[in-house]
C-alpha positions as YAML, in Angstrom:
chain: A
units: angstrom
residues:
- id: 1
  name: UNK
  ca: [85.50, 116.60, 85.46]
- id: 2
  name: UNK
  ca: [84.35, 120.07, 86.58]
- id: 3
  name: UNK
  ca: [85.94, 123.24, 86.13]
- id: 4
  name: UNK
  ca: [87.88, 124.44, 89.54]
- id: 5
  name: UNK
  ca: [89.41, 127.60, 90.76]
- id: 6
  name: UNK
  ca: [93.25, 127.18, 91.17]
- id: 7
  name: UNK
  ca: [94.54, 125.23, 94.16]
- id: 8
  name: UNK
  ca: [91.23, 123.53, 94.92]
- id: 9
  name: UNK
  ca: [90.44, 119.85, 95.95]
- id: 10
  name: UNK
  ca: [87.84, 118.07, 93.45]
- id: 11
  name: UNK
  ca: [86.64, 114.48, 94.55]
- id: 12
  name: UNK
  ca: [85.53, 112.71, 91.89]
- id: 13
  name: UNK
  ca: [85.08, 108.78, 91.59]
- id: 14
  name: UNK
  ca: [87.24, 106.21, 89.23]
- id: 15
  name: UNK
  ca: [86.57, 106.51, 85.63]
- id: 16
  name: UNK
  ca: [88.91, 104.52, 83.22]
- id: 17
  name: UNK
  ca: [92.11, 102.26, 82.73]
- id: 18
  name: UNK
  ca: [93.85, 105.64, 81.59]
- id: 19
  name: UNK
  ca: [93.81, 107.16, 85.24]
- id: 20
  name: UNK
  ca: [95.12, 103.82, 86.96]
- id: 21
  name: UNK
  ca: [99.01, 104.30, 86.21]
- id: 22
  name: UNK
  ca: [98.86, 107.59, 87.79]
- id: 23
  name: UNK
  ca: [96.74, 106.12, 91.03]
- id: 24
  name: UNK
  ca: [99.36, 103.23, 91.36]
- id: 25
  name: UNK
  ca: [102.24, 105.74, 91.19]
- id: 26
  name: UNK
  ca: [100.80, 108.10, 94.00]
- id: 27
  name: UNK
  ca: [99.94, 105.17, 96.15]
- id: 28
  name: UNK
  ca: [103.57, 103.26, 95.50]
- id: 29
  name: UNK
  ca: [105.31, 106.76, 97.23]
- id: 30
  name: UNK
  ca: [102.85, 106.03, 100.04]
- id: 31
  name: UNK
  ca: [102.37, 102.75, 101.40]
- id: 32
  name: UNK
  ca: [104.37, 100.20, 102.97]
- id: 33
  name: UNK
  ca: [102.96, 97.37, 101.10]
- id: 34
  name: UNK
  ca: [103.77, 96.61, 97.14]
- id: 35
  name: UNK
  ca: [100.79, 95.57, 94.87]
- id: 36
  name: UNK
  ca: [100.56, 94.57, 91.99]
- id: 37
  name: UNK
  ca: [97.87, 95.77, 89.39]
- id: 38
  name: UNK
  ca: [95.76, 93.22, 89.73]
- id: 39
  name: UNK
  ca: [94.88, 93.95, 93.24]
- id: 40
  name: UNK
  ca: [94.48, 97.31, 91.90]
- id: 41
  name: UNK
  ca: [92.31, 96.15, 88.83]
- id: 42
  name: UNK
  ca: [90.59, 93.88, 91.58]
- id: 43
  name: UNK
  ca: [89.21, 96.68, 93.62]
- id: 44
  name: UNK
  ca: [88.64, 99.43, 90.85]
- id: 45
  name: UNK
  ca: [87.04, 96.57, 88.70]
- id: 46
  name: UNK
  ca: [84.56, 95.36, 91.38]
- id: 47
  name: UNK
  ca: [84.15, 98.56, 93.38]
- id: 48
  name: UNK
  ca: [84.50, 101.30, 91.14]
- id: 49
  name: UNK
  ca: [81.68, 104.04, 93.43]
- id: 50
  name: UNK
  ca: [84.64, 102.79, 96.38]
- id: 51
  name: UNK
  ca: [87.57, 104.36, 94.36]
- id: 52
  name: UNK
  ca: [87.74, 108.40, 95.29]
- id: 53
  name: UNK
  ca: [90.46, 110.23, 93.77]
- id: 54
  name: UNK
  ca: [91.41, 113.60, 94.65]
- id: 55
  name: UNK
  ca: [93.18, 116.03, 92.25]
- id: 56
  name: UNK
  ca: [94.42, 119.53, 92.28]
- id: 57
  name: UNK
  ca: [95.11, 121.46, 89.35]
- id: 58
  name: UNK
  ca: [94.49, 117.97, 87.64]
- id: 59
  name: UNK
  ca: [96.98, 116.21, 89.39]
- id: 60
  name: UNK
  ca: [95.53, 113.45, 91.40]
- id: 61
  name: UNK
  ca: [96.99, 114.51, 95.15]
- id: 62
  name: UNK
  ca: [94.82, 111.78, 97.01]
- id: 63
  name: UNK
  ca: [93.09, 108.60, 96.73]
- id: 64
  name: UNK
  ca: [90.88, 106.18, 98.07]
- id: 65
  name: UNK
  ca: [90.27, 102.30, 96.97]
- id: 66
  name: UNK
  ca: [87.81, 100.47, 99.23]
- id: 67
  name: UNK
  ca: [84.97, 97.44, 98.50]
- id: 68
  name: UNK
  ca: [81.91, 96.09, 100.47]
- id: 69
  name: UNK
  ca: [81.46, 92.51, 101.23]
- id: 70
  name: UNK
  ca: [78.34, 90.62, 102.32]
- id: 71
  name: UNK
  ca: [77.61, 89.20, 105.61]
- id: 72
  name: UNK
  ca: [76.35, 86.00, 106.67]
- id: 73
  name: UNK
  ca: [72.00, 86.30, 107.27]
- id: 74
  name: UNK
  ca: [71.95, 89.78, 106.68]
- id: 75
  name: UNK
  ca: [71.04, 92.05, 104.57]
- id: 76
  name: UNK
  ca: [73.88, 94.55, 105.28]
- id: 77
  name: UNK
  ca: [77.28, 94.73, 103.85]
- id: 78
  name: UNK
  ca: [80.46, 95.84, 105.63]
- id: 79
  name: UNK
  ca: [82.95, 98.30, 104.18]
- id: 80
  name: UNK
  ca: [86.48, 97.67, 103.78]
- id: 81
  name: UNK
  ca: [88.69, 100.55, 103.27]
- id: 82
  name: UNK
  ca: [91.78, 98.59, 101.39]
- id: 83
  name: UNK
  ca: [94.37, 101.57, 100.58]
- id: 84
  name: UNK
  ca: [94.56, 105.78, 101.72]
- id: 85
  name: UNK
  ca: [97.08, 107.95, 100.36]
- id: 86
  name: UNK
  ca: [98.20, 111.72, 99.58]
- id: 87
  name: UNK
  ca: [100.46, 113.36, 98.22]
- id: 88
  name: UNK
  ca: [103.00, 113.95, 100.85]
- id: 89
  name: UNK
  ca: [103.12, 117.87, 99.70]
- id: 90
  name: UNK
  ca: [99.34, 118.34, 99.87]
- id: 91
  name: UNK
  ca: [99.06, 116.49, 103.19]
- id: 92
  name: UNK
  ca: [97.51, 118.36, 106.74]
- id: 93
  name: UNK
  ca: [95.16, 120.54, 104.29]
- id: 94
  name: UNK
  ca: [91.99, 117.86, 105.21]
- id: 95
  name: UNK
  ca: [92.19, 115.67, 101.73]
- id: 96
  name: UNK
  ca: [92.45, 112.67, 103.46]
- id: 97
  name: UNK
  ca: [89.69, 113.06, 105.99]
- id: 98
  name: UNK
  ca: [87.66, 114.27, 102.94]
- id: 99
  name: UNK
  ca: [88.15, 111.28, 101.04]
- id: 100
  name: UNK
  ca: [87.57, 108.85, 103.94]
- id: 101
  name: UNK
  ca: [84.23, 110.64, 104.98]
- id: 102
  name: UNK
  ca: [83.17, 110.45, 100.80]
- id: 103
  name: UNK
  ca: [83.67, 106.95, 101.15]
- id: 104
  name: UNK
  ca: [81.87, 106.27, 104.07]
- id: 105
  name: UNK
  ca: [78.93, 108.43, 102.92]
- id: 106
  name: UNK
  ca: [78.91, 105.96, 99.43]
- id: 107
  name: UNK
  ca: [79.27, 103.15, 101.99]
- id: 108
  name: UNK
  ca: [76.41, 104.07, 104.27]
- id: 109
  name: UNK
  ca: [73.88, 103.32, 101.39]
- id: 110
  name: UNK
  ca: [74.54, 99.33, 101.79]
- id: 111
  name: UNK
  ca: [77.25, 98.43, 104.70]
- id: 112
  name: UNK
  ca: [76.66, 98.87, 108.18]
- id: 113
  name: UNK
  ca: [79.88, 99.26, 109.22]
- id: 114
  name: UNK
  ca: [83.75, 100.10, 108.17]
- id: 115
  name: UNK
  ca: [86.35, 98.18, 109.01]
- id: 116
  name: UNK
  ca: [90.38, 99.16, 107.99]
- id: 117
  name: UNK
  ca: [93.66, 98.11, 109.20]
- id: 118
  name: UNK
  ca: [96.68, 100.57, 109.93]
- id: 119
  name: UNK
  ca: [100.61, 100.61, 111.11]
- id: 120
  name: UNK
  ca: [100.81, 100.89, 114.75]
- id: 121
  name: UNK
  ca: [103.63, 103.58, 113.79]
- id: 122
  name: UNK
  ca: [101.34, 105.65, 111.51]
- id: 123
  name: UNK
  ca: [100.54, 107.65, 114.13]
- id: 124
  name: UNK
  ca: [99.07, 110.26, 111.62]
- id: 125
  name: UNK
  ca: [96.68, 107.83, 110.03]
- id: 126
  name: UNK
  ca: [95.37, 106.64, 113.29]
- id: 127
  name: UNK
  ca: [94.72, 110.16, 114.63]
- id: 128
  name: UNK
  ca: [92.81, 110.69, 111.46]
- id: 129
  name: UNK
  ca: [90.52, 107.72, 112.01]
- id: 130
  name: UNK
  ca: [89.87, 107.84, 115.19]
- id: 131
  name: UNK
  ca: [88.87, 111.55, 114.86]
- id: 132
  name: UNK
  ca: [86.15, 110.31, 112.14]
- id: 133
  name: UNK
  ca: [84.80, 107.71, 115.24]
- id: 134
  name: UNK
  ca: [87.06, 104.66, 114.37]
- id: 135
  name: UNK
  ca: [87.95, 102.82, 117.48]
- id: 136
  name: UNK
  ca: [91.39, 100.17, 117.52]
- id: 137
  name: UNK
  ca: [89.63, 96.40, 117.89]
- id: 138
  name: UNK
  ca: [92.60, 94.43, 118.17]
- id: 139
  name: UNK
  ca: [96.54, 94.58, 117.22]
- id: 140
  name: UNK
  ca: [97.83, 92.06, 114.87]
- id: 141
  name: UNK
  ca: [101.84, 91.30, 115.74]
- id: 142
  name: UNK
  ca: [103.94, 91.18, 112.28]
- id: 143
  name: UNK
  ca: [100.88, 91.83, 109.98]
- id: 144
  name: UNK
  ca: [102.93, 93.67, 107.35]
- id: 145
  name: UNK
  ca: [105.59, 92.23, 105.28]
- id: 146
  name: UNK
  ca: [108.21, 94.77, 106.43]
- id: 147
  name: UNK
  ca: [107.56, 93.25, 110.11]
- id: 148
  name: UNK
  ca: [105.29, 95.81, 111.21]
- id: 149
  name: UNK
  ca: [102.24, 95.62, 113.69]
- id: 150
  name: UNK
  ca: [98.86, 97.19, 112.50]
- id: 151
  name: UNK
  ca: [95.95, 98.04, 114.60]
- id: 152
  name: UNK
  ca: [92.14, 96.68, 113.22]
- id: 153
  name: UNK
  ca: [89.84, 100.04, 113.62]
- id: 154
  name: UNK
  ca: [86.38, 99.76, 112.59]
- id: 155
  name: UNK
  ca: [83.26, 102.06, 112.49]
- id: 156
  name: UNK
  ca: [80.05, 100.75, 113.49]
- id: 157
  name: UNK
  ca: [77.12, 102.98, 111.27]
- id: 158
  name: UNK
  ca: [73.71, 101.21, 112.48]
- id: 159
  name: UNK
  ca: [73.03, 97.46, 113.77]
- id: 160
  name: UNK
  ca: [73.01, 94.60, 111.41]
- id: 161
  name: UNK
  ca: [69.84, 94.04, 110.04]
- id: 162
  name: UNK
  ca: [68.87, 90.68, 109.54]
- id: 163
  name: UNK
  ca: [67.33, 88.72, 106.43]
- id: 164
  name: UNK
  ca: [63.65, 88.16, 107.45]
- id: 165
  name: UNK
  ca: [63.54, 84.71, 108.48]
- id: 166
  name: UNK
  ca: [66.34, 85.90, 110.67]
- id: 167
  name: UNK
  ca: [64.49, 88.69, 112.19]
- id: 168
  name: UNK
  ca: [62.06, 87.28, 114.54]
- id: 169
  name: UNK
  ca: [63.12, 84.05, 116.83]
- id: 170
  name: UNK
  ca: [61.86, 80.54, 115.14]
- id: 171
  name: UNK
  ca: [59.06, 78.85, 116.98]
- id: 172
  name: UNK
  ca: [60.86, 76.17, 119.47]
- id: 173
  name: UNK
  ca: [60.54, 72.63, 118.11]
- id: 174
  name: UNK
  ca: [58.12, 70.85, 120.69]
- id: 175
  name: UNK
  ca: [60.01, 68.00, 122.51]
- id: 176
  name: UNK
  ca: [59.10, 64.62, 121.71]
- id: 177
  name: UNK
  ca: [60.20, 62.24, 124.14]
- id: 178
  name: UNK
  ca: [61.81, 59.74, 122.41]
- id: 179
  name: UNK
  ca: [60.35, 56.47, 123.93]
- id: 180
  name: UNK
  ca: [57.02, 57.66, 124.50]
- id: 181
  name: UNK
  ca: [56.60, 58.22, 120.64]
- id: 182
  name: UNK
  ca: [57.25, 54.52, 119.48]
- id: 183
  name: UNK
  ca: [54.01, 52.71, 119.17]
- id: 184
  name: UNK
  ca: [54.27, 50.15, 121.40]
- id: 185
  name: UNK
  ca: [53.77, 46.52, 119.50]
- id: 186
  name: UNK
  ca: [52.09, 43.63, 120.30]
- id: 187
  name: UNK
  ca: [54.18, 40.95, 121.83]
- id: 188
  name: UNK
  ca: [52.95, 37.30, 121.12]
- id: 189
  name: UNK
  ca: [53.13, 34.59, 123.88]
...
């Protein structure tokens, strides 16, 4: 990791096994959901470019875990951003609106959109994405396991491209009239 002056931020991507106790501690004191390490493991495994750490002093103060998924005839993936936390003592200072926009930028390479869920009382949160162009889709009633609503916010980057044979409307099937195309046969008297 490079050198920084004291107090500053440093973004830097996932690197090993060794820094995943400390990721699952900071984002345990964060979120309302429990996970286990395997949904950790899952993401950092598959995704490791989507997993942005911040530290400070080399204490990791922030972090992001995200993945990409595929869609149906295209050739575009869509982002998912899975987990967002800081350190409640290094929070207001930007960190999280720096991590989400270094996310998105690693995103914008393959997805063409964003797409995140948050508590309809994390008022915070929601101010933050929506101030990075995240608009609320839908509400989902009870969606967290302590009974709590979330909001669906997504970021649209560019229109889906389509795979080729999707890009240009097939040639219509001619109609074949169904009667007229049996050969009539010969009837015998």
């Amino acid at each position: 990791m490079a050198e920084s002056a004291e107090g500053e931020v440093i973004l830097s991507p996932y690197r090993s096994e060794d820094e995943l106790p400390e990721l699952i501690a900071l984002m345990e004191m964060d979120l309302s959901e429990p996970y286990t390490v395997f949904t950790y493991r899952y993401f950092i495994r598959n995704w490791p470019h989507l997993c942005i750490l911040a530290r400070c002093n080399g204490k990791l103060v922030g972090a992001v875990i995200a993945r990409e998924s595929p869609v149906a005839r295209t050739v575009d993936n869509i982002g998912y951003i899975a987990m967002l936390a800081v350190d409640k003592s290094q929070r207001r200072k930007g960190i999280g609106q720096r991590l989400v926009e270094r996310v998105i930028e690693v995103m914008l390479l393959r997805c063409h959109a964003v797409e995140l869920e948050a508590e309809h009382v994390n008022l915070g949160a929601i101010r933050l994405y929506e101030r990075l162009g995240f608009v609320r889709t839908h509400r989902m009633c009870r969606y967290y396991l302590n009974g709590s609503d979330a909001f669906k916010l997504k970021k649209i980057f560019r229109p889906l491209k389509l795979t080729e044979d999707e890009d240009e409307p097939a040639e219509p099937e001619p109609v074949v009239d169904a009667a007229a195309a049996v050969e009539p046969s010969p009837v015998s008297a």
